[in-house]
Amino acid sequence: MSGNGAVWGRVRGRLRAFPEHLAACGAEAAAYGRCVQASTAPGGRLTKDLCAQEFEALRSCFAAAAKKTLRGGL
């Protein structure tokens, strides 16, 4: 069971870094949010893959920000 503490330590570290990663991708997050908001407005209809392009841009940005953190900011 002692190995379990190491796992939770890594998980907590990732969760603490989440706001920094999200802040690094503000433009992408805003574009995705606008897409979802527009499609859920009155008369709009959110369907699968409607905002896929914006989501992929956000996912890519977030992954790149996380990778920088894992490498120590390189």
XYZ file of C-alpha atoms in Angstrom, residues 6-68:
63
model
C 3.195 8.020 -4.787
C 0.340 7.627 -7.246
C -1.860 10.094 -5.376
C 1.063 12.510 -5.149
C 1.395 12.498 -8.941
C -2.353 12.942 -9.353
C -2.396 15.902 -6.949
C 0.538 17.452 -8.799
C -1.292 17.196 -12.122
C -4.437 18.702 -10.653
C -2.459 21.604 -9.176
C -0.922 22.307 -12.595
C -4.302 22.299 -14.387
C -5.028 26.054 -13.940
C -1.609 26.943 -15.375
C -2.173 24.746 -18.407
C -5.618 26.173 -18.968
C -4.322 29.741 -18.633
C -1.717 29.025 -21.305
C -4.550 28.116 -23.686
C -6.925 30.994 -23.046
C -7.591 31.814 -26.691
C -8.349 28.197 -27.570
C -10.573 27.754 -24.511
C -12.485 30.926 -25.380
C -12.995 29.804 -28.999
C -14.322 26.421 -27.857
C -16.581 28.082 -25.300
C -17.990 30.460 -27.911
C -18.726 27.550 -30.231
C -20.551 25.578 -27.547
C -22.426 28.666 -26.366
C -23.535 29.553 -29.887
C -24.798 26.052 -30.522
C -26.768 25.911 -27.271
C -28.342 29.354 -27.647
C -32.084 29.489 -28.307
C -32.658 27.885 -31.655
C -29.211 26.281 -31.654
C -28.586 22.595 -31.333
C -25.424 21.061 -29.948
C -24.564 17.893 -31.810
C -21.591 15.567 -31.742
C -18.488 16.952 -33.446
C -20.076 20.364 -34.018
C -17.169 22.055 -32.209
C -14.599 19.339 -32.946
C -12.132 21.710 -34.615
C -12.144 24.094 -31.644
C -11.920 21.210 -29.183
C -8.949 19.697 -31.017
C -7.137 23.045 -30.939
C -7.761 23.282 -27.186
C -6.675 19.684 -26.609
C -3.468 20.181 -28.596
C -2.637 23.385 -26.757
C -3.322 21.791 -23.397
C -1.166 18.751 -24.235
C 1.696 21.007 -25.317
C 1.431 23.050 -22.103
C 1.399 19.871 -20.010
C 4.401 18.490 -21.873
C 6.367 21.677 -21.132
